[in-house]
Amino acid sequence: QVQLVESGGGLVQAGGSLRLSCAASESTFRINLKAWYRQAPGKQRELVAAITSDGRTTYADSVKGRFTISRDNTKNTVYLQMNSLKPEDTAVYYCNHRGPGVASWGQGTQVTVSS
């Protein structure tokens, strides 16, 4: 299966920005949906943002207007631009690719937002 590697996480103060990247080991031609999930301490994993093969995007209500998902197919990379970060955004962020018979996850990257 395709291997996914996230990067770009770190420690940032509230109101700051981070840009996460998810690099795939190979072409993702079998993938219909590329998404970012996150899991905060004591909470279930939740969908943050997703982009379909035709370019449609969806966002969790909690991040609408602040986060933007995008892709660069020539680089096999998906991005998550996170602006106006809040302490509630603190979580491990995971990249996810899904398609027919395909479900791949990255190892996760930690995002910590301090007050």
CSV table of C-alpha atoms in Angstrom, one decimal:
chain,number,residue,atom,x,y,z
A,1,GLN,CA,0.0,0.0,0.0
A,2,VAL,CA,1.0,3.6,-0.4
A,3,GLN,CA,3.0,5.0,2.4
A,4,LEU,CA,2.1,8.4,3.8
A,5,VAL,CA,4.5,10.7,5.8
A,6,GLU,CA,3.2,13.8,7.6
A,7,SER,CA,5.4,16.8,8.4
A,8,GLY,CA,5.1,20.4,9.5
A,9,GLY,CA,3.7,19.9,13.1
A,10,GLY,CA,5.2,21.7,16.1
A,11,LEU,CA,4.5,24.1,18.9
A,12,VAL,CA,2.8,27.4,18.1
A,13,GLN,CA,1.1,30.1,20.2
A,14,ALA,CA,-2.6,30.7,19.9
A,15,GLY,CA,-3.4,32.8,16.8
A,16,GLY,CA,-0.4,31.4,14.9
A,17,SER,CA,-0.3,29.3,11.8
A,18,LEU,CA,1.2,26.0,10.6
A,19,ARG,CA,1.2,24.2,7.3
A,20,LEU,CA,1.1,20.4,7.4
A,21,SER,CA,2.3,18.3,4.5
A,22,CYS,CA,1.5,14.7,3.6
A,23,ALA,CA,3.8,13.1,1.1
A,24,ALA,CA,2.9,9.8,-0.6
A,25,SER,CA,5.4,7.3,-1.6
A,26,GLU,CA,3.9,6.8,-5.0
A,27,SER,CA,1.2,8.0,-7.3
A,28,THR,CA,-2.3,7.9,-5.7
A,29,PHE,CA,-4.3,7.2,-8.8
A,30,ARG,CA,-6.5,4.7,-6.9
A,31,ILE,CA,-7.4,7.2,-4.2
A,32,ASN,CA,-10.8,8.9,-4.3
A,33,LEU,CA,-10.5,10.9,-1.0
A,34,LYS,CA,-7.6,12.5,0.7
A,35,ALA,CA,-8.2,13.7,4.2
A,36,TRP,CA,-6.7,15.0,7.4
A,37,TYR,CA,-7.9,13.6,10.8
A,38,ARG,CA,-6.9,14.5,14.3
A,39,GLN,CA,-7.0,12.9,17.7
A,40,ALA,CA,-6.8,15.1,20.8
A,41,PRO,CA,-6.1,13.7,24.3
A,42,GLY,CA,-9.1,11.8,25.6
A,43,LYS,CA,-11.1,12.2,22.4
A,44,GLN,CA,-12.0,10.1,19.4
A,45,ARG,CA,-10.3,10.6,16.1
A,46,GLU,CA,-12.2,13.1,14.0
A,47,LEU,CA,-12.3,14.3,10.4
A,48,VAL,CA,-10.7,17.7,10.0
A,49,ALA,CA,-10.8,18.3,6.2
A,50,ALA,CA,-11.1,16.2,3.1
A,51,ILE,CA,-10.7,16.7,-0.7
A,52,THR,CA,-12.2,14.5,-3.3
A,53,SER,CA,-10.7,13.4,-6.6
A,54,ASP,CA,-12.8,16.1,-8.4
A,55,GLY,CA,-11.5,18.8,-6.1
A,56,ARG,CA,-14.5,19.2,-3.7
A,57,THR,CA,-13.5,20.0,-0.1
A,58,THR,CA,-15.3,19.5,3.2
A,59,TYR,CA,-14.3,20.7,6.7
A,60,ALA,CA,-15.3,20.1,10.2
A,61,ASP,CA,-17.4,23.0,11.6
A,62,SER,CA,-14.8,23.7,14.2
A,63,VAL,CA,-12.1,24.6,11.6
A,64,LYS,CA,-14.2,26.2,8.8
A,65,GLY,CA,-12.8,29.6,7.8
A,66,ARG,CA,-9.4,28.8,9.5
A,67,PHE,CA,-8.1,25.6,7.8
A,68,THR,CA,-7.6,25.0,4.1
A,69,ILE,CA,-6.9,21.6,2.5
A,70,SER,CA,-5.1,21.5,-0.9
A,71,ARG,CA,-3.1,19.1,-3.1
A,72,ASP,CA,-0.3,19.1,-5.5
A,73,ASN,CA,-0.7,15.9,-7.7
A,74,THR,CA,2.6,16.4,-9.4
A,75,LYS,CA,4.3,16.1,-6.0
A,76,ASN,CA,1.9,13.4,-4.6
A,77,THR,CA,1.4,15.8,-1.7
A,78,VAL,CA,-1.6,17.0,0.3
A,79,TYR,CA,-1.4,20.1,2.5
A,80,LEU,CA,-3.4,21.5,5.4
A,81,GLN,CA,-2.9,25.2,6.0
A,82,MET,CA,-4.0,26.0,9.6
A,83,ASN,CA,-4.5,29.7,10.6
A,84,SER,CA,-5.8,31.3,13.7
A,85,LEU,CA,-4.9,28.3,15.7
A,86,LYS,CA,-6.6,27.7,19.1
A,87,PRO,CA,-5.5,25.5,22.0
A,88,GLU,CA,-8.5,23.2,21.1
A,89,ASP,CA,-6.6,22.4,17.9
A,90,THR,CA,-3.9,20.6,19.9
A,91,ALA,CA,-3.8,17.0,18.6
A,92,VAL,CA,-2.0,14.5,16.6
A,93,TYR,CA,-2.9,15.0,12.9
A,94,TYR,CA,-3.0,12.1,10.5
A,95,CYS,CA,-3.2,12.0,6.8
A,96,ASN,CA,-5.6,9.5,5.3
A,97,HIS,CA,-6.1,8.2,1.7
A,98,ARG,CA,-9.1,6.1,0.8
A,99,GLY,CA,-10.2,4.4,-2.4
A,100,PRO,CA,-11.5,1.1,-3.7
A,101,GLY,CA,-9.8,-1.5,-1.5
A,102,VAL,CA,-7.3,1.2,-0.2
A,103,ALA,CA,-7.1,2.8,3.2
A,104,SER,CA,-3.7,4.3,4.1
A,105,TRP,CA,-2.7,6.3,7.2
A,106,GLY,CA,0.4,8.3,8.0
A,107,GLN,CA,2.2,8.0,11.3
A,108,GLY,CA,0.9,11.4,12.5
A,109,THR,CA,2.4,14.7,13.4
A,110,GLN,CA,1.9,16.5,16.7
A,111,VAL,CA,0.4,20.0,16.7
A,112,THR,CA,0.5,21.8,20.0
A,113,VAL,CA,-1.1,25.2,20.5
A,114,SER,CA,-0.3,27.1,23.6
A,115,SER,CA,-2.4,29.8,25.2
